[in-house]
C-alpha atoms as a printed R data frame, in Angstrom:
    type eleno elety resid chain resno       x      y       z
1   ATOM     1    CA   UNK     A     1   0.000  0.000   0.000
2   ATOM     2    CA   UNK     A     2   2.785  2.224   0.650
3   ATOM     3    CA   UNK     A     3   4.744  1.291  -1.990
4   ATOM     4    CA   UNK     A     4   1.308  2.355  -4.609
5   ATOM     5    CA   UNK     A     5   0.915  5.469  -2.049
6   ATOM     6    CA   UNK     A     6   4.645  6.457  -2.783
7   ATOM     7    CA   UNK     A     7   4.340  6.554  -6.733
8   ATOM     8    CA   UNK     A     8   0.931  8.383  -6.778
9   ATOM     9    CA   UNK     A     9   2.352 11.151  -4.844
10  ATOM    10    CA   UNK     A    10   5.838 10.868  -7.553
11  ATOM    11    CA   UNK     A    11   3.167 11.136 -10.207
12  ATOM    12    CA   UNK     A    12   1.812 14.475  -8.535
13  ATOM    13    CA   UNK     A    13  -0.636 13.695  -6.096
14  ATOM    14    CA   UNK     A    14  -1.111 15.080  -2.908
15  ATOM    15    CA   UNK     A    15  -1.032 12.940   0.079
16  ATOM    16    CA   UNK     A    16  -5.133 13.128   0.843
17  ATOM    17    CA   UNK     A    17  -5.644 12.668  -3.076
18  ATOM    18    CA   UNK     A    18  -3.541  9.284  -3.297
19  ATOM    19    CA   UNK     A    19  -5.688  7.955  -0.184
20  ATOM    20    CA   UNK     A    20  -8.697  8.698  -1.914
21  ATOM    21    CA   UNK     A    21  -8.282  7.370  -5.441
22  ATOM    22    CA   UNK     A    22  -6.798  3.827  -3.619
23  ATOM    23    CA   UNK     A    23  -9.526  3.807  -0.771
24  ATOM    24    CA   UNK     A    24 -12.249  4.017  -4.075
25  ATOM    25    CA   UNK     A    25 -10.569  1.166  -6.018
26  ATOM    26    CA   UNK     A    26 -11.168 -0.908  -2.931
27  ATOM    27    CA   UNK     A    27 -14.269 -0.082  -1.795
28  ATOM    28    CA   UNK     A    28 -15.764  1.209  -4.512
29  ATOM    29    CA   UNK     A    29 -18.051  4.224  -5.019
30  ATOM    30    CA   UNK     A    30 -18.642  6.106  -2.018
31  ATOM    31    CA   UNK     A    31 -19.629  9.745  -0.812
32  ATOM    32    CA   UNK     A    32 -17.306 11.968   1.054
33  ATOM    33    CA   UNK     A    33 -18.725 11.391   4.341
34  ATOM    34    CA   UNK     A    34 -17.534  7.032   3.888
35  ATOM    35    CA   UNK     A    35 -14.210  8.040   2.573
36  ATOM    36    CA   UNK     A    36 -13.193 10.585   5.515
37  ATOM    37    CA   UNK     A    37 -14.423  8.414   7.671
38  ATOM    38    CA   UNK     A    38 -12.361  4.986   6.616
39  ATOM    39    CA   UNK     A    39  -9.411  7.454   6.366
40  ATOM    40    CA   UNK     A    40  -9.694  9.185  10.058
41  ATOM    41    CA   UNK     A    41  -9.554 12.569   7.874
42  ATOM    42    CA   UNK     A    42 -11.063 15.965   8.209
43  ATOM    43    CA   UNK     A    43 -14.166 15.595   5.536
44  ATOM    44    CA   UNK     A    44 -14.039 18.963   4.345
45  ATOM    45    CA   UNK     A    45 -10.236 18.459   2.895
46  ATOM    46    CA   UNK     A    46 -11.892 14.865   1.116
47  ATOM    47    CA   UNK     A    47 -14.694 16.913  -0.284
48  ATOM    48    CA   UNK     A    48 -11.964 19.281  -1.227
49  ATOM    49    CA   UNK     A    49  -9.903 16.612  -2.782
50  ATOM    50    CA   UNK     A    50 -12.563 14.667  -4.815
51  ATOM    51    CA   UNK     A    51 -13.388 17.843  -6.199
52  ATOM    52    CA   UNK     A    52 -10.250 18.532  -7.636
53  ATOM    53    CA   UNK     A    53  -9.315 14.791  -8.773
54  ATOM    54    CA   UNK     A    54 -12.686 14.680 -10.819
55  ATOM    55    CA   UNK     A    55 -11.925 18.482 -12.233
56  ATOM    56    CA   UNK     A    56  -8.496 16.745 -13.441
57  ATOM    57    CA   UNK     A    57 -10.024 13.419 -14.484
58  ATOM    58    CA   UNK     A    58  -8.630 10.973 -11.665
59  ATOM    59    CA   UNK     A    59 -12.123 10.198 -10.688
60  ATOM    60    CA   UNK     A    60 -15.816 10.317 -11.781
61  ATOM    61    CA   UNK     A    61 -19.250 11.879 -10.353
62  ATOM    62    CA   UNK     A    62 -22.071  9.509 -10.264
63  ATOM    63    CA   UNK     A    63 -25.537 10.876 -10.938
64  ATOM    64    CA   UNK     A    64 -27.758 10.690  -7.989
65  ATOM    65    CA   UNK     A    65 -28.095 12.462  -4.671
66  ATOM    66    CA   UNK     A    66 -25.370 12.252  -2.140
67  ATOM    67    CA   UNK     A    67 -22.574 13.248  -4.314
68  ATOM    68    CA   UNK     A    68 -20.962  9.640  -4.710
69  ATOM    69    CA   UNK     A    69 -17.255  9.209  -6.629
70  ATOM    70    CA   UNK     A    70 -15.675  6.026  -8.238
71  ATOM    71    CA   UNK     A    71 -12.147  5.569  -9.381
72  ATOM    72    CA   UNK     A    72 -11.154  4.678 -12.973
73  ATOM    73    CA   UNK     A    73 -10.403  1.246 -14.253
74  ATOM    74    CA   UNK     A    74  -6.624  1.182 -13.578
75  ATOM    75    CA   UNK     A    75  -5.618  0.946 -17.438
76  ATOM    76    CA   UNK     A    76  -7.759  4.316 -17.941
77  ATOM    77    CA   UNK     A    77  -5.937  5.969 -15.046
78  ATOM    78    CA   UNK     A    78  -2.696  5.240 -16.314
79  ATOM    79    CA   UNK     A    79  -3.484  6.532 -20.098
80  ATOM    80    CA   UNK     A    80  -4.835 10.029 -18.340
81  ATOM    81    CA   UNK     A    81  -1.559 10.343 -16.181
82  ATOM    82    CA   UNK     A    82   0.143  9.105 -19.539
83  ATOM    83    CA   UNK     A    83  -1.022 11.608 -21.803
84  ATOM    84    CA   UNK     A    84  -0.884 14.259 -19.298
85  ATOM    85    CA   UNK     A    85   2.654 13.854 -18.619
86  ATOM    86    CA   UNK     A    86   3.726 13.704 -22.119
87  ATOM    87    CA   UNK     A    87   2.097 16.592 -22.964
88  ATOM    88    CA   UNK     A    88   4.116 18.696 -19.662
89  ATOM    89    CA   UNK     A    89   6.822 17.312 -21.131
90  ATOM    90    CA   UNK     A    90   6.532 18.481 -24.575
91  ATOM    91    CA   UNK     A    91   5.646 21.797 -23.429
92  ATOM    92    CA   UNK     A    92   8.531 21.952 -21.159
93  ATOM    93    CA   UNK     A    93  10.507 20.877 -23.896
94  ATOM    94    CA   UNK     A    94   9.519 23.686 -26.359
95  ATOM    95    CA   UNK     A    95   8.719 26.222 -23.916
96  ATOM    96    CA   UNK     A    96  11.962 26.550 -21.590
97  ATOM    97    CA   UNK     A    97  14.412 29.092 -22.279
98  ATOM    98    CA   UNK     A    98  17.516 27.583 -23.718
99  ATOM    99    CA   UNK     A    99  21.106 28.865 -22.778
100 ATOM   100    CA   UNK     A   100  22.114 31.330 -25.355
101 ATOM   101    CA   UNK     A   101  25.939 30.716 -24.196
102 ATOM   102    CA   UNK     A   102  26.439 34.251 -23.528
103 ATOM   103    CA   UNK     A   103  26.039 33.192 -19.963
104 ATOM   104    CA   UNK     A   104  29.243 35.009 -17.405
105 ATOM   105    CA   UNK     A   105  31.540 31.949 -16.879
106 ATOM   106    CA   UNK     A   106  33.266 32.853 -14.089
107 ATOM   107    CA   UNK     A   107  31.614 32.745 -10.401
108 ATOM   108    CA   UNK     A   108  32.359 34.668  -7.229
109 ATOM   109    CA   UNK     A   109  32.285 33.384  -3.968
110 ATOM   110    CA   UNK     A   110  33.056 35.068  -0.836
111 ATOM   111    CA   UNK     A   111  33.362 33.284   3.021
112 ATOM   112    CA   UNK     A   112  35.942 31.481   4.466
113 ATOM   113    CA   UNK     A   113  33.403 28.392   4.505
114 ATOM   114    CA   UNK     A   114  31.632 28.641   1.647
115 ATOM   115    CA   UNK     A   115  35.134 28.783  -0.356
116 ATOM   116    CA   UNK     A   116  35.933 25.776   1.660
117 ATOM   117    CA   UNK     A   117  32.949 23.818   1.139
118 ATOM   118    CA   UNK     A   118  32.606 23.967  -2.474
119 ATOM   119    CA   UNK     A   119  36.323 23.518  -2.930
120 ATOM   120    CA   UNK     A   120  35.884 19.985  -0.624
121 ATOM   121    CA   UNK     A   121  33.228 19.064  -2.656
122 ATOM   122    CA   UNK     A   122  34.598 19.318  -5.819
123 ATOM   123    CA   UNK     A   123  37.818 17.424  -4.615
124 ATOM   124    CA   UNK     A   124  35.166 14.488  -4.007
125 ATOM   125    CA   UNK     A   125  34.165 14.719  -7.544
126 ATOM   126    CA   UNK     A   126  37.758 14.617  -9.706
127 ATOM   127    CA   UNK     A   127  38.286 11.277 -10.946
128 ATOM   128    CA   UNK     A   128  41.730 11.776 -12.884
129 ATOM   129    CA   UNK     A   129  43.802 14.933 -11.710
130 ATOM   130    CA   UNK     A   130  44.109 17.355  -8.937
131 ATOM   131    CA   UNK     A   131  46.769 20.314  -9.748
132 ATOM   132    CA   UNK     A   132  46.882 22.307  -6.203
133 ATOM   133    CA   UNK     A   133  48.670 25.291  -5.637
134 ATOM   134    CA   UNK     A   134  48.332 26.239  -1.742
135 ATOM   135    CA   UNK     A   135  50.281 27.398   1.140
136 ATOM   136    CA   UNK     A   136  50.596 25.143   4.020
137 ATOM   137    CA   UNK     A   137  48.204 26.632   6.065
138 ATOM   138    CA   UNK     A   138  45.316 25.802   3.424
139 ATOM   139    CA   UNK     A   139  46.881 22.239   2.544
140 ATOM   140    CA   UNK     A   140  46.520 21.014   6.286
141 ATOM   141    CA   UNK     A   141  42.873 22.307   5.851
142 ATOM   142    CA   UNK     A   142  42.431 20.183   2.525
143 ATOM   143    CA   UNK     A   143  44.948 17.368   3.499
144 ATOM   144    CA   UNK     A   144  41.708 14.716   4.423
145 ATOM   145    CA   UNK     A   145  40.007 15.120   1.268
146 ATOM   146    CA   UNK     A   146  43.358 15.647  -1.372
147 ATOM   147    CA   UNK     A   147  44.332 12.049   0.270
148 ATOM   148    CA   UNK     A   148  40.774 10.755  -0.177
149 ATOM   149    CA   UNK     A   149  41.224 11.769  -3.745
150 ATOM   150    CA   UNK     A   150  44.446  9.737  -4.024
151 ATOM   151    CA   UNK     A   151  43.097  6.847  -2.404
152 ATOM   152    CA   UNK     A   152  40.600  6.263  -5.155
153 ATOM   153    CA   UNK     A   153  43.263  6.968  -7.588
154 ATOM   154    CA   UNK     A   154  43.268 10.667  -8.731
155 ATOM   155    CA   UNK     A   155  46.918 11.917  -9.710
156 ATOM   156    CA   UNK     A   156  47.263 14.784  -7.148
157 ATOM   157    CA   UNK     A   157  49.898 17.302  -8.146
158 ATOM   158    CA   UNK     A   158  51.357 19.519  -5.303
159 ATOM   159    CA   UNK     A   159  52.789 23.054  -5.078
160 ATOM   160    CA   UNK     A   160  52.902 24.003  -1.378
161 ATOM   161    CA   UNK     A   161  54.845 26.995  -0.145
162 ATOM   162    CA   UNK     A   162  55.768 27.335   2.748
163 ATOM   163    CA   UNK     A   163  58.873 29.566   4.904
164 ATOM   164    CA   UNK     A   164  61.076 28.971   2.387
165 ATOM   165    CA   UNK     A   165  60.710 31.227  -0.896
166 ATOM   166    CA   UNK     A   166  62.619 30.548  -3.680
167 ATOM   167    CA   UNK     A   167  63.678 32.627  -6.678
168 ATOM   168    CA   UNK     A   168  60.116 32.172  -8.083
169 ATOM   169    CA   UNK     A   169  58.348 32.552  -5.293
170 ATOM   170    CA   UNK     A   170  59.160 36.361  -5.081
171 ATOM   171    CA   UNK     A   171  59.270 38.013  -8.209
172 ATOM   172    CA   UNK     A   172  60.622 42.080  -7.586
173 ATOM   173    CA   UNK     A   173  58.043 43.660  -9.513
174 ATOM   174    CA   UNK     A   174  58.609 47.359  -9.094
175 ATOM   175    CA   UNK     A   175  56.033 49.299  -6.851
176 ATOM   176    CA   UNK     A   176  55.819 46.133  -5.014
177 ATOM   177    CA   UNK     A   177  55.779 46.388  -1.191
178 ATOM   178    CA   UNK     A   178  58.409 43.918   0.506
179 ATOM   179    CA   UNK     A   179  57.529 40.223   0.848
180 ATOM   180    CA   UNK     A   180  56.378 40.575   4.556
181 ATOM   181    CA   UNK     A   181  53.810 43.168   3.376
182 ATOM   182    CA   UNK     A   182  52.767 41.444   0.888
183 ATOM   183    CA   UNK     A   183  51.945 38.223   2.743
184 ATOM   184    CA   UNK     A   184  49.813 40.696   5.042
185 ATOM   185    CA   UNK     A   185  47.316 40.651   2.019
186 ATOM   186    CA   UNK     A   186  46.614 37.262   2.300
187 ATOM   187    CA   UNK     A   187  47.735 33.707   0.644
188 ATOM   188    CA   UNK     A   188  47.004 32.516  -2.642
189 ATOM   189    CA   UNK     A   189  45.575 29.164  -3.764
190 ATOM   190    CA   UNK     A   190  44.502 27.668  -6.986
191 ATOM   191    CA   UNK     A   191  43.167 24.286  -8.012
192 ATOM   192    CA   UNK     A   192  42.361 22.510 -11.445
193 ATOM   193    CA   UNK     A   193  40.450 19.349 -11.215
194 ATOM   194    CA   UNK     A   194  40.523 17.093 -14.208
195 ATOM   195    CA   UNK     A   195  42.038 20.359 -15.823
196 ATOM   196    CA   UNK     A   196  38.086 21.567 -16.254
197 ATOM   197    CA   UNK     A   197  37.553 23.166 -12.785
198 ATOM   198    CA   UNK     A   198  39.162 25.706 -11.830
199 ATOM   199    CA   UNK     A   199  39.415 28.434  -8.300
200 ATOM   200    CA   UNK     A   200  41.621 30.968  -7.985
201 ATOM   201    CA   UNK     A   201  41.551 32.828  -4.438
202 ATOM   202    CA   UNK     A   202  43.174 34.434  -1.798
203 ATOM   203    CA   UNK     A   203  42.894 33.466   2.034
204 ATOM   204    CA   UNK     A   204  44.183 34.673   5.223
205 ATOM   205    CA   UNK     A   205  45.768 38.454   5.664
206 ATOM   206    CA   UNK     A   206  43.627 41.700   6.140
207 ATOM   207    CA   UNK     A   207  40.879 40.347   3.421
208 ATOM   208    CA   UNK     A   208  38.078 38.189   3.746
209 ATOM   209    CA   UNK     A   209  37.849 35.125   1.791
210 ATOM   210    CA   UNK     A   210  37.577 35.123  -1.450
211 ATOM   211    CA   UNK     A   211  37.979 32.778  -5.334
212 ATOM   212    CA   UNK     A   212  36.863 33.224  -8.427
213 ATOM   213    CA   UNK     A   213  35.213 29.636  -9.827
214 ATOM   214    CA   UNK     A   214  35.433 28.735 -13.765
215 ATOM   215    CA   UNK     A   215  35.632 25.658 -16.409
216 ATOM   216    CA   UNK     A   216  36.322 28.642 -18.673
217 ATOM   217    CA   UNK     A   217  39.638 26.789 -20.997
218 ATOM   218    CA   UNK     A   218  41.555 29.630 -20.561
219 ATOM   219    CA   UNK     A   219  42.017 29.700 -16.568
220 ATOM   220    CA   UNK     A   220  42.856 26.202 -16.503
221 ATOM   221    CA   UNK     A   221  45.713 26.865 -19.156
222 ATOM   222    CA   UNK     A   222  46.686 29.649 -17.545
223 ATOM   223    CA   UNK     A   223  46.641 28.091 -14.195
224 ATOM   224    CA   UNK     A   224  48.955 24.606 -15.428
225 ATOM   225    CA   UNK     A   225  50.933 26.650 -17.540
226 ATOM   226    CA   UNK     A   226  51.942 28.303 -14.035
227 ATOM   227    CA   UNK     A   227  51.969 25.138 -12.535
228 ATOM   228    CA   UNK     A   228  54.628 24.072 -15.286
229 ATOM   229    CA   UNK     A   229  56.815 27.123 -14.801
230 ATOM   230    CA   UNK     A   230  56.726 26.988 -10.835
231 ATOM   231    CA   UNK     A   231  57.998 23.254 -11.377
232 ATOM   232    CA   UNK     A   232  60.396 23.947 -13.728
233 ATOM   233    CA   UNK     A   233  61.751 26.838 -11.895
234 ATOM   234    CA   UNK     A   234  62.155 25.000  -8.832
235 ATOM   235    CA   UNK     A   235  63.767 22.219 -10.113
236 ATOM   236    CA   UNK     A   236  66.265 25.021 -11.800
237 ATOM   237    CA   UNK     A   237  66.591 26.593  -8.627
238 ATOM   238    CA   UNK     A   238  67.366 23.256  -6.652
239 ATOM   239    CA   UNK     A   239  70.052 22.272  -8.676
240 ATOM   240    CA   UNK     A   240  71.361 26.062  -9.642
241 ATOM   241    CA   UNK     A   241  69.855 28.628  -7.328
242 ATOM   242    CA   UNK     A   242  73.238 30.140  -6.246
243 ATOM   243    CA   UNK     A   243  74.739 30.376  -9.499
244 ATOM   244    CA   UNK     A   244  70.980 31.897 -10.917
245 ATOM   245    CA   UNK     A   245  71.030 34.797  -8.553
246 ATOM   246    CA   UNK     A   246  74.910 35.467  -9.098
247 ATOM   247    CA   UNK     A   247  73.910 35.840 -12.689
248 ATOM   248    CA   UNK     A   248  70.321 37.145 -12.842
249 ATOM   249    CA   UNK     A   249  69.817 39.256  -9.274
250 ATOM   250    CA   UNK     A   250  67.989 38.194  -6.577
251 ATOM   251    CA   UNK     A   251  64.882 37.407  -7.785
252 ATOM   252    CA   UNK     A   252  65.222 37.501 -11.582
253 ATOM   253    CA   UNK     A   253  65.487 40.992 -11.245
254 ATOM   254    CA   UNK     A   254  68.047 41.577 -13.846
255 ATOM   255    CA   UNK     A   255  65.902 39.547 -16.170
256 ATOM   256    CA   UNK     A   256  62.906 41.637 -15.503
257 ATOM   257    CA   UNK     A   257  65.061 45.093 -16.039
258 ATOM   258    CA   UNK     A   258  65.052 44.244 -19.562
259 ATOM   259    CA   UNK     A   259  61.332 44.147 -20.463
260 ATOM   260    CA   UNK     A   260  60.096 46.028 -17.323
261 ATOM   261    CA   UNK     A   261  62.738 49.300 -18.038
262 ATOM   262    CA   UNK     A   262  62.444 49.387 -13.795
263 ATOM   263    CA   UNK     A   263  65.077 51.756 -12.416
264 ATOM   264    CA   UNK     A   264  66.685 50.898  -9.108
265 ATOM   265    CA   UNK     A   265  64.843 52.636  -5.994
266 ATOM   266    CA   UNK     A   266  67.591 52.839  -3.779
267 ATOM   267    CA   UNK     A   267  72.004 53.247  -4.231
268 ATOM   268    CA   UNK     A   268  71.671 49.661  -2.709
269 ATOM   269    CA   UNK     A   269  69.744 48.045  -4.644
270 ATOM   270    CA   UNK     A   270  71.875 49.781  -7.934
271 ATOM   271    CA   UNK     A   271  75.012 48.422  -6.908
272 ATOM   272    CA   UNK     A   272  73.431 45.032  -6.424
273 ATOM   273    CA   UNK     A   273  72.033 45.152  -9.804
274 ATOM   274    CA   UNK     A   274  75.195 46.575 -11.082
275 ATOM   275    CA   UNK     A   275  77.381 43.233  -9.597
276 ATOM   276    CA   UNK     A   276  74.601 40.964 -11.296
277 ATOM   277    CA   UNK     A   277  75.438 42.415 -14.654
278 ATOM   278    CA   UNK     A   278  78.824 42.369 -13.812
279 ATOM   279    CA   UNK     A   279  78.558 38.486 -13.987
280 ATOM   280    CA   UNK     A   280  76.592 37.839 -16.934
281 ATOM   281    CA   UNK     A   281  79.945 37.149 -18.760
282 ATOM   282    CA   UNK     A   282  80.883 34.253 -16.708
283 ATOM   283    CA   UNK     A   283  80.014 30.838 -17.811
284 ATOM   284    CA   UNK     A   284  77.737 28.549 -15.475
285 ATOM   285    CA   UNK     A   285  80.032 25.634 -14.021
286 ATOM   286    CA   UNK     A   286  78.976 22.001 -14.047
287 ATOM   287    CA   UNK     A   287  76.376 22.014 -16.218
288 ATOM   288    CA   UNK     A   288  77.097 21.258 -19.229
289 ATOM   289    CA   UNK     A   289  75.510 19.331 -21.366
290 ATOM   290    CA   UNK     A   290  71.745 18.355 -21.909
291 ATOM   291    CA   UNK     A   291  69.986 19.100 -19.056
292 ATOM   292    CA   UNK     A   292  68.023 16.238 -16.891
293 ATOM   293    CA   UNK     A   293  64.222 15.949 -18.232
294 ATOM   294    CA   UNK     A   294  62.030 17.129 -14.870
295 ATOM   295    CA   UNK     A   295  59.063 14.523 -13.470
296 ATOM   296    CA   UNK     A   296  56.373 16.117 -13.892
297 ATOM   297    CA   UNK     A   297  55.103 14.808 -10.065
298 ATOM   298    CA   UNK     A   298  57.723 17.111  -8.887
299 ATOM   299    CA   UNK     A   299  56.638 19.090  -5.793
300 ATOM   300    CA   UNK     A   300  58.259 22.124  -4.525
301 ATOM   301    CA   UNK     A   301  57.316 21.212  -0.883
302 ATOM   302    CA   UNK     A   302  55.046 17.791  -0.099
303 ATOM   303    CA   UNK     A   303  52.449 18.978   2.396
């Protein structure tokens, strides 16, 4: 009974209604007064009820005096519900605004939780790749699910930062405040899942939470191209970093000179640039040769 209850009520009848069309088909016709009282309900919502079922078909009005209703022959019912249905469907299907594609692809979310929470979620979701680019603060957060993830065998790629900045980590663009400052404004973190799904956001500092969300291509190119040249650098910087920043300036910034046309803010700073350049003459020693091809697992810090 509850099983037949359950589907009448799928098939868009109310509770009261799906009590009165099977109470009918097993008693057969019957007034208001009968039906309310087999059911223990009010009789003013059966009245109510009937009323509506026969104005939609479900049931039928005998001639006579009381008001008495009967149920259809089950094969009837079905072809009413039948037809009815299809044609919902076939309106819905004609009627409802279609995308025109023009939609915004990109979604803000603000709230530490909220950021949190759909982030988790979607880590539930990937099935073949996690890229993650975090600070260590937000990979202990994410550490449960990221290793749920692995367990069911998604590739998870890691950059974590942590105390340690390297070369890449700290790029001297000019106007820039100093690192410390900088890290006041709060730590960046960007994921790609199955390099569709993309959030790029900032955490932590004197801001509130905050990510932009997208499957828009170019984010997720953008954000693994990064990913690439973080890994690359590192790797470069592991195996070369004193030798780089003899050559280059502390962070690249003799390479950035030349496209940025920055001038030096400070004596300091020109004589430091000035011993960099001084430099660029000598030859890098002990690597010679092809260099070493870099795994692409490589982390810069396993969290």
């Amino acid at each position: 009974m509850e099983q037949l209850l359950h589907h009448l009520r799928n098939l868009g009848f109310t509770e009261i209604e799906s009590k009165i069309m099977v109470d009918l088909a097993e008693h057969g016709p019957a007034g208001g007064y009968e039906v309310a009282k087999r059911l223990g309900a009010s009789r003013s919502n059966v009245y109510a009820a009937m009323q509506r079922l026969e104005r939609q078909g479900a049931l039928e009005r005998m001639d006579g005096e009381p008001v008495r209703y009967r149920s259809l022959k089950p094969e009837k019912l079905t072809r009413m519900i039948s037809g009815r249905v299809e044609a919902s469907l076939a309106f819905v299907e004609k009627s409802l605004p279609r995308s025109s594609g023009t939609a915004a692809p990109f979604l803000s979310m603000e709230g530490d939780q909220a950021v949190l929470d759909v982030l988790v979620r979607e880590l539930k979701r990937a099935k073949r790749e996690i890229v993650v680019d975090v600070w260590r603060e937000e990979a202990s957060l994410l550490r449960e699910p990221l290793a749920e993830a692995e367990a069911r065998g998604v590739k998870v790629l890691w950059a974590c930062d942590g105390p340690d900045q390297g070369l890449s980590r700290t790029l001297a663009w000019p106007g820039w405040s100093d690192l410390a400052e900088r890290r006041a404004g709060g730590r960046k973190f960007s994921f790609v899942v199955d390099r569709q799904w993309c959030i790029l956001g900032m955490r932590g500092g004197d801001y509130d939470t905050g990510a932009v969300i997208t499957e828009h291509p170019v984010m997720a190119e953008l954000l693994l191209h990064h990913f690439t040249q973080e890994m690359v650098l590192f790797q470069l910087e592991q195996d070369m970093g004193e030798q780089l920043e003899a050559r280059y300036g502390e962070h690249f910034g003799l390479i950035q000179s030349e496209y940025l046309n920055a001038e030096p803010e400070t004596e300091e700073q020109e004589e430091q640039e000035d011993l960099a350049a001084s430099s660029i003459t000598r030859p890098l020693a002990g690597h010679e040769g092809d260099p070493e091809e870099v795994n692409g697992d490589s982390n810069r810090n396993t969290a």
